[in-house]
Amino acid sequence: PVAQCRPSNVAYAEVRHIIHFDILEPNEPISPLALVFYIKLPQSTTVRVNGQGNNYQLTTFHGDANLREMEMEAIQATILDITHQDGPYTLSTPGFAQQGTVAD
């Protein structure tokens, strides 16, 4: 059904993580470190039917909706290996004459 389709062109997952250092020095107030990075998601194209009964092509990430529930081995096999990643990215805005997002 159309209502259950993901948006087109889902290409990155934002990952947020907070590291708490207070375990290292319990008597010292140490602020946690918040990290934000991105994982490139593999995209594929499937044919869907819109609300008027017409076919259209949807290109997006068609994997698991909740990456937090995936085991690391599954993330490695279904995302990182397919997109040839060895780690997360930071994203920056494109420079002059570039289109799209730039992975650092």
mmCIF file of C-alpha atoms in Angstrom:
data_model
loop_
_atom_site.group_PDB
_atom_site.id
_atom_site.type_symbol
_atom_site.label_atom_id
_atom_site.label_comp_id
_atom_site.label_asym_id
_atom_site.label_seq_id
_atom_site.Cartn_x
_atom_site.Cartn_y
_atom_site.Cartn_z
ATOM 1 C CA PRO A 1 0.000 0.000 0.000
ATOM 2 C CA VAL A 2 1.050 3.556 -0.718
ATOM 3 C CA ALA A 3 0.777 4.589 2.932
ATOM 4 C CA GLN A 4 3.411 1.998 3.876
ATOM 5 C CA CYS A 5 6.001 3.092 1.286
ATOM 6 C CA ARG A 6 9.176 4.808 2.341
ATOM 7 C CA PRO A 7 10.071 8.128 0.809
ATOM 8 C CA SER A 8 12.188 7.931 -2.322
ATOM 9 C CA ASN A 9 15.950 8.427 -2.233
ATOM 10 C CA VAL A 10 16.565 7.411 1.386
ATOM 11 C CA ALA A 11 20.363 7.192 1.145
ATOM 12 C CA TYR A 12 21.805 7.766 4.646
ATOM 13 C CA ALA A 13 20.919 6.789 8.203
ATOM 14 C CA GLU A 14 21.796 9.251 10.945
ATOM 15 C CA VAL A 15 23.417 7.580 13.936
ATOM 16 C CA ARG A 16 23.544 9.368 17.294
ATOM 17 C CA HIS A 17 25.577 8.061 20.179
ATOM 18 C CA ILE A 18 26.409 9.467 23.604
ATOM 19 C CA ILE A 19 29.561 8.347 25.392
ATOM 20 C CA HIS A 20 29.571 8.726 29.151
ATOM 21 C CA PHE A 21 32.991 9.141 30.739
ATOM 22 C CA ASP A 22 31.861 9.332 34.359
ATOM 23 C CA ILE A 23 32.614 5.629 34.768
ATOM 24 C CA LEU A 24 36.311 6.470 34.311
ATOM 25 C CA GLU A 25 36.340 9.100 37.065
ATOM 26 C CA PRO A 26 33.265 8.589 39.274
ATOM 27 C CA ASN A 27 34.132 11.528 41.556
ATOM 28 C CA GLU A 28 34.738 13.995 38.703
ATOM 29 C CA PRO A 29 31.823 15.577 36.817
ATOM 30 C CA ILE A 30 32.644 14.834 33.193
ATOM 31 C CA SER A 31 30.255 15.911 30.463
ATOM 32 C CA PRO A 32 29.172 13.173 28.063
ATOM 33 C CA LEU A 33 30.327 13.337 24.460
ATOM 34 C CA ALA A 34 27.572 13.342 21.833
ATOM 35 C CA LEU A 35 28.490 11.966 18.413
ATOM 36 C CA VAL A 36 26.504 12.192 15.191
ATOM 37 C CA PHE A 37 27.540 10.375 12.043
ATOM 38 C CA TYR A 38 25.951 8.770 8.986
ATOM 39 C CA ILE A 39 25.903 5.385 7.328
ATOM 40 C CA LYS A 40 25.331 5.187 3.588
ATOM 41 C CA LEU A 41 22.425 2.855 2.834
ATOM 42 C CA PRO A 42 22.190 0.651 -0.254
ATOM 43 C CA GLN A 43 19.344 1.644 -2.560
ATOM 44 C CA SER A 44 17.302 -0.537 -4.877
ATOM 45 C CA THR A 45 14.388 0.096 -7.181
ATOM 46 C CA THR A 46 11.045 -1.672 -6.980
ATOM 47 C CA VAL A 47 7.810 -1.191 -8.872
ATOM 48 C CA ARG A 48 4.942 0.028 -6.690
ATOM 49 C CA VAL A 49 1.314 0.909 -7.364
ATOM 50 C CA ASN A 50 0.116 4.421 -6.506
ATOM 51 C CA GLY A 51 -3.333 5.419 -5.192
ATOM 52 C CA GLN A 52 -4.729 5.634 -8.747
ATOM 53 C CA GLY A 53 -3.605 2.083 -9.566
ATOM 54 C CA ASN A 54 -0.670 3.169 -11.743
ATOM 55 C CA ASN A 55 2.777 1.623 -11.497
ATOM 56 C CA TYR A 56 5.742 3.768 -10.497
ATOM 57 C CA GLN A 57 9.353 3.056 -9.616
ATOM 58 C CA LEU A 58 10.485 3.635 -6.045
ATOM 59 C CA THR A 59 14.243 3.940 -5.537
ATOM 60 C CA THR A 60 15.132 3.964 -1.855
ATOM 61 C CA PHE A 61 16.580 1.861 0.969
ATOM 62 C CA HIS A 62 14.368 -1.223 1.238
ATOM 63 C CA GLY A 63 16.059 -2.827 4.253
ATOM 64 C CA ASP A 64 15.007 -3.066 7.883
ATOM 65 C CA ALA A 65 13.118 -0.031 9.164
ATOM 66 C CA ASN A 66 14.780 -0.071 12.593
ATOM 67 C CA LEU A 67 18.557 -0.392 12.348
ATOM 68 C CA ARG A 68 18.835 -0.286 16.147
ATOM 69 C CA GLU A 69 17.357 -3.773 16.357
ATOM 70 C CA MET A 70 19.806 -5.281 13.851
ATOM 71 C CA GLU A 71 22.805 -7.332 14.964
ATOM 72 C CA MET A 72 26.200 -5.949 13.968
ATOM 73 C CA GLU A 73 26.797 -8.931 11.653
ATOM 74 C CA ALA A 74 23.563 -8.146 9.781
ATOM 75 C CA ILE A 75 24.490 -4.455 9.432
ATOM 76 C CA GLN A 76 27.897 -5.492 8.109
ATOM 77 C CA ALA A 77 26.422 -7.934 5.564
ATOM 78 C CA THR A 78 23.355 -5.998 4.398
ATOM 79 C CA ILE A 79 24.645 -2.409 4.495
ATOM 80 C CA LEU A 80 28.373 -1.881 5.003
ATOM 81 C CA ASP A 81 29.638 -4.637 2.683
ATOM 82 C CA ILE A 82 27.198 -3.706 -0.093
ATOM 83 C CA THR A 83 28.130 -0.015 0.030
ATOM 84 C CA HIS A 84 31.855 -0.793 0.491
ATOM 85 C CA GLN A 85 32.111 1.079 3.798
ATOM 86 C CA ASP A 86 34.572 0.390 6.548
ATOM 87 C CA GLY A 87 33.046 2.915 8.931
ATOM 88 C CA PRO A 88 30.647 5.811 9.339
ATOM 89 C CA TYR A 89 30.787 9.153 7.529
ATOM 90 C CA THR A 90 30.366 12.730 8.438
ATOM 91 C CA LEU A 91 28.416 14.658 5.821
ATOM 92 C CA SER A 92 29.154 18.128 4.568
ATOM 93 C CA THR A 93 27.451 20.464 2.170
ATOM 94 C CA PRO A 94 28.641 20.264 -1.431
ATOM 95 C CA GLY A 95 31.239 22.687 -2.692
ATOM 96 C CA PHE A 96 31.042 24.849 -5.785
ATOM 97 C CA ALA A 97 29.824 22.896 -8.861
ATOM 98 C CA GLN A 98 29.101 19.756 -6.809
ATOM 99 C CA GLN A 99 25.668 18.238 -6.447
ATOM 100 C CA GLY A 100 24.337 16.313 -3.499
ATOM 101 C CA THR A 101 25.913 15.488 -0.182
ATOM 102 C CA VAL A 102 29.645 14.987 0.268
ATOM 103 C CA ALA A 103 30.788 12.115 2.494
ATOM 104 C CA ASP A 104 33.931 12.918 4.485
#
